[in-house]
Every structure is written in structure tokens, then in C-alpha cells.
Amino acid sequence: MRIRVAPGGNHRGIVALSPSIQHSFPAWPGSVSAARHAVTVAARDLGVASAALDDIALAVSEACSNAVMHAFVDRHPGTIAIEVEATGNRLTVRVRDDGRGMLPRHDSPGLGLGLPVIASLCDAFDVRADPRGGTTVCMFFEIAGSRLT
Amino acid sequence: MGGVVTADAPVRVLRMQGEVDIETAREWRPELTEAVGDTTTPLIVDLSRVTFLDSTGLGLLVQANSRLRRQGRPLVLVVVPDSPVARVLEATNLVAHFEIFGDPLAAEAAARADRPE
């Protein structure tokens, strides 16, 4: 597990370290389970309480499954990059793929419920197109009662 | 539970377990397809030992449910209340889509009662 520590700052000039945990996986079906577990471990290590871990795991599974199913339909499977970051009471989980970008599909193999499920589990999320190609799903979880490091 | 004429009628119980996601869902597909194809035997899918289920895993159950409904019978599920499986069924708004029981015996009774005549 590689931990990248990115320095930030506040108005008092104190540098606050905001650790960010990153993982990378090939965009295969078998990677989705590994991504869930990596994020669960990262979230637990950051102080997220057990009750919230199931929701986070499910949201990550939906986002990664979307990348596997849709991002590489016209090409070889690429990479899914996961980033977990904690600031204050908020946990941010980013799932980025380097695929073809989000496009409507009439032939979707799934139920089309991934994004609505993500919406019901996190406090906010956005889907961004990467200028280099690919898509990032960014999910925000307000973790009440946890003390995130 | 006594006094029911069909108490001895066979019921097929497909016990899924572990994590059911985009990778592992396909391992259950053949068994589920066979069970759905056996139109004379009521089917229960017991999810009480499933530790994780997402919408791709659910897709398998939704498909099975559609086929069973065309045969005139619903898909009966055993789901532990407040489990991760219960959570994803609520999050996807699919609770009303299936016949869901927390108790395997109640599920069995319901599955027998639903036999198409």
C-alpha cells in the first residue's frame, strides 16, 4: 500500500498533512473485490466506524463495476485508480478510469442502477470527464462521530 | 407447520454464499439458470450467507425473477434483516420486486403456496 502524503495549509500557516491512500488495478471484474477491500482497509485505518464501511464498500463496488463494464467497451481494459482521502469529518473516495469516457449505452449489460445506488450511499458525488480521457467518480462521505486522522 | 397438504412437496433451495459481484455472479449463473428452468419445483434463493451483494449481483436475481414471473411464480428470497444484502435491496428499490423472508421456514411455506397449478 503506497501512502502519498500531500501537504496542505490553513490561514494560521500551519501545514496540515492530509494523507491520501492510492491503489491501482487493471480494469477486470476480479479487481473490483480487491478495490473494495483496499478501500475498506484504508477507511478503517483512517478511523471510519464499522457501520459506515459497508456503505463505502458498496459505493466503491458500483463505481468500479461501472468502469469495468462501460469504460473499455471499445478497447483493451485499462486501469482503475483509487484514491482515499480524509479531511475533517469527510472521507473522499475517487475512482478514476482511463477509458473512453461516460457515454450513454442502449446495450448495457447491467441494471443501470450503479449511479443511483452510489447516490443513496454517499452524501454527495460527482462524475468528471478527465481531459486526458477517462472518467472520475468522486464520492464524499460525511463520517459523523468518527475522528478521521 | 403441519396440516399443509403440500408440506412434502420438494422445494429447491439455492444457497448462495460469500461475495456476489461482477466477478463471482457469473459463477452462480449456471445453477440459477438450471433452477429457473425446472418449472415444476418451487425455488428459493437463500442469501443469508451472502456477505456482499451489489447491483451486478442483483442483476442475476432480477433476471431470474423475470423468467420465473413469466412462468407465473415469483422469486422467493431469504434475506437477513439489516444485512448488507438487505441494504442493497433497499438502495436499489427492489424490495417489492421479490418475495423476501427473513426466516427460511416462512420462505419455504410461501414457495410451496406459490406453485403454479
PDB file of C-alpha atoms in Angstrom:
ATOM      1  CA  MET A   1       0.000   0.000   0.000  1.00  0.00           C
ATOM      2  CA  ARG A   2       1.558   3.260  -1.068  1.00  0.00           C
ATOM      3  CA  ILE A   3       0.707   6.270   1.061  1.00  0.00           C
ATOM      4  CA  ARG A   4       1.218   9.631  -0.543  1.00  0.00           C
ATOM      5  CA  VAL A   5       1.252  12.475   1.926  1.00  0.00           C
ATOM      6  CA  ALA A   6       0.266  15.787   0.398  1.00  0.00           C
ATOM      7  CA  PRO A   7       0.896  18.898   2.476  1.00  0.00           C
ATOM      8  CA  GLY A   8      -1.861  21.460   2.773  1.00  0.00           C
ATOM      9  CA  GLY A   9      -2.075  24.714   4.708  1.00  0.00           C
ATOM     10  CA  ASN A  10      -4.525  26.908   6.605  1.00  0.00           C
ATOM     11  CA  HIS A  11      -4.753  30.576   7.429  1.00  0.00           C
ATOM     12  CA  ARG A  12      -2.587  30.196  10.507  1.00  0.00           C
ATOM     13  CA  GLY A  13       0.227  28.992   8.298  1.00  0.00           C
ATOM     14  CA  ILE A  14       0.242  25.576   9.939  1.00  0.00           C
ATOM     15  CA  VAL A  15       0.891  22.830   7.476  1.00  0.00           C
ATOM     16  CA  ALA A  16      -1.787  20.175   7.859  1.00  0.00           C
ATOM     17  CA  LEU A  17      -0.856  16.804   6.470  1.00  0.00           C
ATOM     18  CA  SER A  18      -3.747  15.270   4.611  1.00  0.00           C
ATOM     19  CA  PRO A  19      -2.846  11.691   3.865  1.00  0.00           C
ATOM     20  CA  SER A  20      -4.110  10.184   0.656  1.00  0.00           C
ATOM     21  CA  ILE A  21      -4.074   6.457   0.046  1.00  0.00           C
ATOM     22  CA  GLN A  22      -3.803   5.284  -3.540  1.00  0.00           C
ATOM     23  CA  HIS A  23      -4.251   1.967  -5.283  1.00  0.00           C
ATOM     24  CA  SER A  24      -4.271   0.934  -8.909  1.00  0.00           C
ATOM     25  CA  PHE A  25      -5.916  -2.067 -10.512  1.00  0.00           C
ATOM     26  CA  PRO A  26      -6.358  -3.456 -14.008  1.00  0.00           C
ATOM     27  CA  ALA A  27      -9.971  -2.906 -15.091  1.00  0.00           C
ATOM     28  CA  TRP A  28     -11.013  -6.551 -14.831  1.00  0.00           C
ATOM     29  CA  PRO A  29     -14.027  -7.970 -12.993  1.00  0.00           C
ATOM     30  CA  GLY A  30     -11.749  -9.678 -10.479  1.00  0.00           C
ATOM     31  CA  SER A  31     -10.244  -6.339  -9.463  1.00  0.00           C
ATOM     32  CA  VAL A  32     -13.497  -4.977  -8.056  1.00  0.00           C
ATOM     33  CA  SER A  33     -13.285  -7.148  -4.960  1.00  0.00           C
ATOM     34  CA  ALA A  34      -9.670  -6.101  -4.400  1.00  0.00           C
ATOM     35  CA  ALA A  35     -10.676  -2.446  -4.745  1.00  0.00           C
ATOM     36  CA  ARG A  36     -13.468  -2.861  -2.175  1.00  0.00           C
ATOM     37  CA  HIS A  37     -11.154  -4.448   0.310  1.00  0.00           C
ATOM     38  CA  ALA A  38      -8.380  -1.897  -0.226  1.00  0.00           C
ATOM     39  CA  VAL A  39     -10.774   0.990   0.361  1.00  0.00           C
ATOM     40  CA  THR A  40     -12.314  -0.713   3.415  1.00  0.00           C
ATOM     41  CA  VAL A  41      -8.869  -1.168   4.961  1.00  0.00           C
ATOM     42  CA  ALA A  42      -7.897   2.418   4.118  1.00  0.00           C
ATOM     43  CA  ALA A  43     -11.126   3.821   5.557  1.00  0.00           C
ATOM     44  CA  ARG A  44     -10.826   1.733   8.703  1.00  0.00           C
ATOM     45  CA  ASP A  45      -7.213   2.836   9.150  1.00  0.00           C
ATOM     46  CA  LEU A  46      -8.336   6.440   8.800  1.00  0.00           C
ATOM     47  CA  GLY A  47     -10.775   5.962  11.664  1.00  0.00           C
ATOM     48  CA  VAL A  48     -14.082   5.358   9.893  1.00  0.00           C
ATOM     49  CA  ALA A  49     -16.529   3.443  12.106  1.00  0.00           C
ATOM     50  CA  SER A  50     -17.674  -0.040  11.051  1.00  0.00           C
ATOM     51  CA  ALA A  51     -21.245   0.989  10.352  1.00  0.00           C
ATOM     52  CA  ALA A  52     -20.128   3.232   7.502  1.00  0.00           C
ATOM     53  CA  LEU A  53     -17.670   0.762   5.963  1.00  0.00           C
ATOM     54  CA  ASP A  54     -20.362  -1.384   4.303  1.00  0.00           C
ATOM     55  CA  ASP A  55     -21.852   1.627   2.529  1.00  0.00           C
ATOM     56  CA  ILE A  56     -18.439   2.764   1.347  1.00  0.00           C
ATOM     57  CA  ALA A  57     -17.583  -0.736   0.081  1.00  0.00           C
ATOM     58  CA  LEU A  58     -20.842  -0.936  -1.860  1.00  0.00           C
ATOM     59  CA  ALA A  59     -20.351   2.507  -3.415  1.00  0.00           C
ATOM     60  CA  VAL A  60     -16.808   1.609  -4.475  1.00  0.00           C
ATOM     61  CA  SER A  61     -18.031  -1.676  -5.933  1.00  0.00           C
ATOM     62  CA  GLU A  62     -20.632   0.132  -8.032  1.00  0.00           C
ATOM     63  CA  ALA A  63     -18.145   2.728  -9.292  1.00  0.00           C
ATOM     64  CA  CYS A  64     -15.507   0.132 -10.159  1.00  0.00           C
ATOM     65  CA  SER A  65     -18.023  -2.192 -11.795  1.00  0.00           C
ATOM     66  CA  ASN A  66     -19.169   0.704 -13.966  1.00  0.00           C
ATOM     67  CA  ALA A  67     -15.595   1.280 -15.075  1.00  0.00           C
ATOM     68  CA  VAL A  68     -15.117  -2.408 -15.851  1.00  0.00           C
ATOM     69  CA  MET A  69     -18.407  -2.706 -17.748  1.00  0.00           C
ATOM     70  CA  HIS A  70     -18.504   0.562 -19.658  1.00  0.00           C
ATOM     71  CA  ALA A  71     -15.178   2.377 -19.863  1.00  0.00           C
ATOM     72  CA  PHE A  72     -13.353  -0.077 -22.126  1.00  0.00           C
ATOM     73  CA  VAL A  73     -16.110  -1.416 -24.342  1.00  0.00           C
ATOM     74  CA  ASP A  74     -14.209  -0.441 -27.479  1.00  0.00           C
ATOM     75  CA  ARG A  75     -10.684  -1.099 -26.294  1.00  0.00           C
ATOM     76  CA  HIS A  76      -8.425  -3.239 -24.139  1.00  0.00           C
ATOM     77  CA  PRO A  77      -9.116  -2.993 -20.394  1.00  0.00           C
ATOM     78  CA  GLY A  78      -7.082  -0.175 -18.873  1.00  0.00           C
ATOM     79  CA  THR A  79      -6.572   0.913 -15.304  1.00  0.00           C
ATOM     80  CA  ILE A  80      -8.744   1.878 -12.376  1.00  0.00           C
ATOM     81  CA  ALA A  81      -7.043   4.221  -9.912  1.00  0.00           C
ATOM     82  CA  ILE A  82      -8.499   4.610  -6.435  1.00  0.00           C
ATOM     83  CA  GLU A  83      -7.722   7.435  -4.039  1.00  0.00           C
ATOM     84  CA  VAL A  84      -8.940   7.696  -0.456  1.00  0.00           C
ATOM     85  CA  GLU A  85      -8.521  10.935   1.417  1.00  0.00           C
ATOM     86  CA  ALA A  86      -9.688  12.200   4.801  1.00  0.00           C
ATOM     87  CA  THR A  87     -10.150  15.805   5.865  1.00  0.00           C
ATOM     88  CA  GLY A  88     -12.104  16.828   8.923  1.00  0.00           C
ATOM     89  CA  ASN A  89     -15.243  14.695   9.041  1.00  0.00           C
ATOM     90  CA  ARG A  90     -15.231  13.976   5.340  1.00  0.00           C
ATOM     91  CA  LEU A  91     -13.920  10.924   3.575  1.00  0.00           C
ATOM     92  CA  THR A  92     -13.358  11.355  -0.153  1.00  0.00           C
ATOM     93  CA  VAL A  93     -13.077   8.330  -2.410  1.00  0.00           C
ATOM     94  CA  ARG A  94     -12.134   8.832  -6.055  1.00  0.00           C
ATOM     95  CA  VAL A  95     -12.454   6.103  -8.664  1.00  0.00           C
ATOM     96  CA  ARG A  96     -10.753   7.074 -11.897  1.00  0.00           C
ATOM     97  CA  ASP A  97     -10.521   5.069 -15.093  1.00  0.00           C
ATOM     98  CA  ASP A  98      -8.544   5.796 -18.232  1.00  0.00           C
ATOM     99  CA  GLY A  99     -11.241   4.578 -20.576  1.00  0.00           C
ATOM    100  CA  ARG A 100     -13.407   6.105 -23.243  1.00  0.00           C
ATOM    101  CA  GLY A 101     -15.418   8.454 -21.052  1.00  0.00           C
ATOM    102  CA  MET A 102     -19.026   8.291 -19.959  1.00  0.00           C
ATOM    103  CA  LEU A 103     -21.337   7.625 -22.889  1.00  0.00           C
ATOM    104  CA  PRO A 104     -24.976   6.507 -22.973  1.00  0.00           C
ATOM    105  CA  ARG A 105     -25.492   2.846 -23.795  1.00  0.00           C
ATOM    106  CA  HIS A 106     -28.549   1.101 -25.143  1.00  0.00           C
ATOM    107  CA  ASP A 107     -26.923  -2.284 -24.719  1.00  0.00           C
ATOM    108  CA  SER A 108     -25.850  -2.051 -21.114  1.00  0.00           C
ATOM    109  CA  PRO A 109     -25.142  -5.451 -19.559  1.00  0.00           C
ATOM    110  CA  GLY A 110     -26.035  -4.139 -16.119  1.00  0.00           C
ATOM    111  CA  LEU A 111     -29.212  -2.939 -14.460  1.00  0.00           C
ATOM    112  CA  GLY A 112     -28.212   0.718 -14.861  1.00  0.00           C
ATOM    113  CA  LEU A 113     -28.523   1.178 -11.105  1.00  0.00           C
ATOM    114  CA  GLY A 114     -24.883   1.910 -10.237  1.00  0.00           C
ATOM    115  CA  LEU A 115     -25.087   5.697 -10.033  1.00  0.00           C
ATOM    116  CA  PRO A 116     -28.447   5.783  -8.198  1.00  0.00           C
ATOM    117  CA  VAL A 117     -27.050   3.311  -5.651  1.00  0.00           C
ATOM    118  CA  ILE A 118     -23.948   5.487  -5.199  1.00  0.00           C
ATOM    119  CA  ALA A 119     -26.227   8.497  -4.739  1.00  0.00           C
ATOM    120  CA  SER A 120     -28.128   6.767  -1.950  1.00  0.00           C
ATOM    121  CA  LEU A 121     -24.976   5.762  -0.086  1.00  0.00           C
ATOM    122  CA  CYS A 122     -22.798   8.860  -0.072  1.00  0.00           C
ATOM    123  CA  ASP A 123     -23.537  12.441   0.901  1.00  0.00           C
ATOM    124  CA  ALA A 124     -22.518  13.862  -2.447  1.00  0.00           C
ATOM    125  CA  PHE A 125     -20.760  12.680  -5.538  1.00  0.00           C
ATOM    126  CA  ASP A 126     -19.740  13.966  -8.909  1.00  0.00           C
ATOM    127  CA  VAL A 127     -18.678  12.441 -12.173  1.00  0.00           C
ATOM    128  CA  ARG A 128     -15.977  14.278 -14.071  1.00  0.00           C
ATOM    129  CA  ALA A 129     -14.527  13.769 -17.510  1.00  0.00           C
ATOM    130  CA  ASP A 130     -10.754  13.711 -17.494  1.00  0.00           C
ATOM    131  CA  PRO A 131      -9.279  15.973 -20.198  1.00  0.00           C
ATOM    132  CA  ARG A 132      -6.746  13.216 -20.867  1.00  0.00           C
ATOM    133  CA  GLY A 133      -9.626  10.786 -21.426  1.00  0.00           C
ATOM    134  CA  GLY A 134     -11.383   8.659 -18.885  1.00  0.00           C
ATOM    135  CA  THR A 135     -13.809   9.330 -16.078  1.00  0.00           C
ATOM    136  CA  THR A 136     -13.505  10.086 -12.368  1.00  0.00           C
ATOM    137  CA  VAL A 137     -16.272   9.332  -9.903  1.00  0.00           C
ATOM    138  CA  CYS A 138     -15.665  11.314  -6.740  1.00  0.00           C
ATOM    139  CA  MET A 139     -17.706  10.281  -3.691  1.00  0.00           C
ATOM    140  CA  PHE A 140     -17.951  12.237  -0.440  1.00  0.00           C
ATOM    141  CA  PHE A 141     -18.885  10.590   2.842  1.00  0.00           C
ATOM    142  CA  GLU A 142     -19.548  12.708   5.918  1.00  0.00           C
ATOM    143  CA  ILE A 143     -18.448  10.429   8.725  1.00  0.00           C
ATOM    144  CA  ALA A 144     -20.287  11.664  11.798  1.00  0.00           C
ATOM    145  CA  GLY A 145     -18.806  10.507  15.055  1.00  0.00           C
ATOM    146  CA  SER A 146     -15.545   9.305  13.561  1.00  0.00           C
ATOM    147  CA  ARG A 147     -12.321  11.085  14.233  1.00  0.00           C
ATOM    148  CA  LEU A 148     -10.526  10.905  10.928  1.00  0.00           C
ATOM    149  CA  THR A 149      -6.762  11.145  11.142  1.00  0.00           C
TER     150      THR A 149
ATOM    151  CA  MET B   1     -46.129 -26.059  10.159  1.00  0.00           C
ATOM    152  CA  GLY B   2     -48.233 -29.205   9.987  1.00  0.00           C
ATOM    153  CA  GLY B   3     -51.548 -29.789   8.323  1.00  0.00           C
ATOM    154  CA  VAL B   4     -50.490 -28.481   4.916  1.00  0.00           C
ATOM    155  CA  VAL B   5     -51.129 -30.994   2.121  1.00  0.00           C
ATOM    156  CA  THR B   6     -48.112 -29.871   0.111  1.00  0.00           C
ATOM    157  CA  ALA B   7     -45.737 -29.977   3.103  1.00  0.00           C
ATOM    158  CA  ASP B   8     -43.758 -32.808   1.497  1.00  0.00           C
ATOM    159  CA  ALA B   9     -43.552 -31.262  -1.938  1.00  0.00           C
ATOM    160  CA  PRO B  10     -39.934 -30.679  -2.891  1.00  0.00           C
ATOM    161  CA  VAL B  11     -38.637 -27.157  -2.863  1.00  0.00           C
ATOM    162  CA  ARG B  12     -35.310 -26.264  -4.390  1.00  0.00           C
ATOM    163  CA  VAL B  13     -33.168 -24.052  -2.171  1.00  0.00           C
ATOM    164  CA  LEU B  14     -30.215 -22.405  -3.853  1.00  0.00           C
ATOM    165  CA  ARG B  15     -27.896 -21.270  -1.056  1.00  0.00           C
ATOM    166  CA  MET B  16     -25.636 -18.520  -2.284  1.00  0.00           C
ATOM    167  CA  GLN B  17     -22.692 -17.512  -0.152  1.00  0.00           C
ATOM    168  CA  GLY B  18     -19.696 -15.243   0.024  1.00  0.00           C
ATOM    169  CA  GLU B  19     -19.442 -12.107  -2.061  1.00  0.00           C
ATOM    170  CA  VAL B  20     -21.616 -11.797  -5.165  1.00  0.00           C
ATOM    171  CA  ASP B  21     -20.292  -9.123  -7.507  1.00  0.00           C
ATOM    172  CA  ILE B  22     -19.410  -8.668 -11.168  1.00  0.00           C
ATOM    173  CA  GLU B  23     -16.789 -11.415 -10.947  1.00  0.00           C
ATOM    174  CA  THR B  24     -18.485 -14.026  -8.768  1.00  0.00           C
ATOM    175  CA  ALA B  25     -22.050 -13.527 -10.023  1.00  0.00           C
ATOM    176  CA  ARG B  26     -21.205 -15.458 -13.163  1.00  0.00           C
ATOM    177  CA  GLU B  27     -20.210 -18.496 -11.106  1.00  0.00           C
ATOM    178  CA  TRP B  28     -23.797 -18.763  -9.886  1.00  0.00           C
ATOM    179  CA  ARG B  29     -25.395 -18.264 -13.263  1.00  0.00           C
ATOM    180  CA  PRO B  30     -25.434 -21.929 -14.429  1.00  0.00           C
ATOM    181  CA  GLU B  31     -27.008 -23.195 -11.211  1.00  0.00           C
ATOM    182  CA  LEU B  32     -29.555 -20.403 -11.175  1.00  0.00           C
ATOM    183  CA  THR B  33     -30.427 -20.968 -14.833  1.00  0.00           C
ATOM    184  CA  GLU B  34     -30.977 -24.658 -14.202  1.00  0.00           C
ATOM    185  CA  ALA B  35     -33.140 -23.962 -11.156  1.00  0.00           C
ATOM    186  CA  VAL B  36     -35.280 -21.472 -13.052  1.00  0.00           C
ATOM    187  CA  GLY B  37     -35.641 -23.967 -15.889  1.00  0.00           C
ATOM    188  CA  ASP B  38     -37.089 -26.571 -13.524  1.00  0.00           C
ATOM    189  CA  THR B  39     -40.598 -25.198 -13.745  1.00  0.00           C
ATOM    190  CA  THR B  40     -42.214 -27.836 -11.531  1.00  0.00           C
ATOM    191  CA  THR B  41     -40.154 -27.209  -8.406  1.00  0.00           C
ATOM    192  CA  PRO B  42     -40.618 -24.036  -6.369  1.00  0.00           C
ATOM    193  CA  LEU B  43     -37.369 -22.127  -5.978  1.00  0.00           C
ATOM    194  CA  ILE B  44     -35.932 -20.281  -3.008  1.00  0.00           C
ATOM    195  CA  VAL B  45     -32.675 -18.378  -3.184  1.00  0.00           C
ATOM    196  CA  ASP B  46     -31.204 -18.199   0.294  1.00  0.00           C
ATOM    197  CA  LEU B  47     -28.950 -15.150   0.638  1.00  0.00           C
ATOM    198  CA  SER B  48     -28.415 -15.423   4.396  1.00  0.00           C
ATOM    199  CA  ARG B  49     -24.786 -16.433   3.940  1.00  0.00           C
ATOM    200  CA  VAL B  50     -24.022 -13.818   1.311  1.00  0.00           C
ATOM    201  CA  THR B  51     -21.577 -11.335   2.792  1.00  0.00           C
ATOM    202  CA  PHE B  52     -21.697  -8.830  -0.046  1.00  0.00           C
ATOM    203  CA  LEU B  53     -24.054  -8.121  -2.940  1.00  0.00           C
ATOM    204  CA  ASP B  54     -24.024  -5.190  -5.348  1.00  0.00           C
ATOM    205  CA  SER B  55     -26.205  -4.247  -8.320  1.00  0.00           C
ATOM    206  CA  THR B  56     -24.285  -6.521 -10.688  1.00  0.00           C
ATOM    207  CA  GLY B  57     -25.013  -9.472  -8.403  1.00  0.00           C
ATOM    208  CA  LEU B  58     -28.590  -8.300  -8.108  1.00  0.00           C
ATOM    209  CA  GLY B  59     -28.858  -8.302 -11.889  1.00  0.00           C
ATOM    210  CA  LEU B  60     -28.632 -12.077 -11.798  1.00  0.00           C
ATOM    211  CA  LEU B  61     -31.567 -12.266  -9.388  1.00  0.00           C
ATOM    212  CA  VAL B  62     -33.617  -9.738 -11.338  1.00  0.00           C
ATOM    213  CA  GLN B  63     -33.150 -11.814 -14.487  1.00  0.00           C
ATOM    214  CA  ALA B  64     -34.177 -14.993 -12.681  1.00  0.00           C
ATOM    215  CA  ASN B  65     -37.184 -13.201 -11.241  1.00  0.00           C
ATOM    216  CA  SER B  66     -38.340 -12.067 -14.698  1.00  0.00           C
ATOM    217  CA  ARG B  67     -38.155 -15.619 -16.031  1.00  0.00           C
ATOM    218  CA  LEU B  68     -39.998 -17.047 -13.050  1.00  0.00           C
ATOM    219  CA  ARG B  69     -42.726 -14.441 -13.292  1.00  0.00           C
ATOM    220  CA  ARG B  70     -43.291 -15.428 -16.915  1.00  0.00           C
ATOM    221  CA  GLN B  71     -43.897 -18.932 -15.514  1.00  0.00           C
ATOM    222  CA  GLY B  72     -46.393 -17.475 -13.064  1.00  0.00           C
ATOM    223  CA  ARG B  73     -44.255 -17.720  -9.951  1.00  0.00           C
ATOM    224  CA  PRO B  74     -42.170 -15.145  -8.037  1.00  0.00           C
ATOM    225  CA  LEU B  75     -38.589 -15.463  -6.860  1.00  0.00           C
ATOM    226  CA  VAL B  76     -38.568 -16.145  -3.125  1.00  0.00           C
ATOM    227  CA  LEU B  77     -35.525 -14.837  -1.266  1.00  0.00           C
ATOM    228  CA  VAL B  78     -34.248 -15.384   2.251  1.00  0.00           C
ATOM    229  CA  VAL B  79     -32.562 -12.199   3.425  1.00  0.00           C
ATOM    230  CA  VAL B  80     -31.232 -11.435   6.903  1.00  0.00           C
ATOM    231  CA  PRO B  81     -32.782  -8.137   8.121  1.00  0.00           C
ATOM    232  CA  ASP B  82     -30.291  -5.238   8.249  1.00  0.00           C
ATOM    233  CA  SER B  83     -27.656  -7.270   6.429  1.00  0.00           C
ATOM    234  CA  PRO B  84     -25.567  -5.871   3.541  1.00  0.00           C
ATOM    235  CA  VAL B  85     -27.942  -7.752   1.221  1.00  0.00           C
ATOM    236  CA  ALA B  86     -30.960  -6.052   2.793  1.00  0.00           C
ATOM    237  CA  ARG B  87     -29.167  -2.734   2.408  1.00  0.00           C
ATOM    238  CA  VAL B  88     -28.554  -3.093  -1.323  1.00  0.00           C
ATOM    239  CA  LEU B  89     -32.140  -4.265  -1.939  1.00  0.00           C
ATOM    240  CA  GLU B  90     -33.343  -1.094  -0.232  1.00  0.00           C
ATOM    241  CA  ALA B  91     -30.806   1.122  -2.003  1.00  0.00           C
ATOM    242  CA  THR B  92     -31.909  -0.224  -5.405  1.00  0.00           C
ATOM    243  CA  ASN B  93     -35.612  -0.001  -4.562  1.00  0.00           C
ATOM    244  CA  LEU B  94     -36.041  -3.678  -5.433  1.00  0.00           C
ATOM    245  CA  VAL B  95     -37.538  -4.929  -2.175  1.00  0.00           C
ATOM    246  CA  ALA B  96     -41.042  -5.093  -3.626  1.00  0.00           C
ATOM    247  CA  HIS B  97     -39.721  -6.871  -6.701  1.00  0.00           C
ATOM    248  CA  PHE B  98     -39.202 -10.167  -4.900  1.00  0.00           C
ATOM    249  CA  GLU B  99     -40.877 -12.186  -2.156  1.00  0.00           C
ATOM    250  CA  ILE B 100     -38.480 -11.696   0.708  1.00  0.00           C
ATOM    251  CA  PHE B 101     -38.451 -13.528   4.031  1.00  0.00           C
ATOM    252  CA  GLY B 102     -36.088 -13.298   6.976  1.00  0.00           C
ATOM    253  CA  ASP B 103     -36.957 -16.831   8.016  1.00  0.00           C
ATOM    254  CA  PRO B 104     -36.188 -19.860   5.804  1.00  0.00           C
ATOM    255  CA  LEU B 105     -39.237 -21.807   7.012  1.00  0.00           C
ATOM    256  CA  ALA B 106     -41.595 -18.980   6.130  1.00  0.00           C
ATOM    257  CA  ALA B 107     -39.889 -18.761   2.745  1.00  0.00           C
ATOM    258  CA  GLU B 108     -40.448 -22.461   2.168  1.00  0.00           C
ATOM    259  CA  ALA B 109     -44.124 -22.247   3.034  1.00  0.00           C
ATOM    260  CA  ALA B 110     -44.558 -19.315   0.679  1.00  0.00           C
ATOM    261  CA  ALA B 111     -42.690 -21.043  -2.152  1.00  0.00           C
ATOM    262  CA  ARG B 112     -44.908 -24.120  -1.831  1.00  0.00           C
ATOM    263  CA  ALA B 113     -48.035 -21.991  -1.772  1.00  0.00           C
ATOM    264  CA  ASP B 114     -46.939 -20.278  -4.986  1.00  0.00           C
ATOM    265  CA  ARG B 115     -46.754 -23.455  -7.030  1.00  0.00           C
ATOM    266  CA  PRO B 116     -48.489 -22.873 -10.354  1.00  0.00           C
ATOM    267  CA  GLU B 117     -51.339 -25.344 -10.653  1.00  0.00           C
TER     268      GLU B 117
END
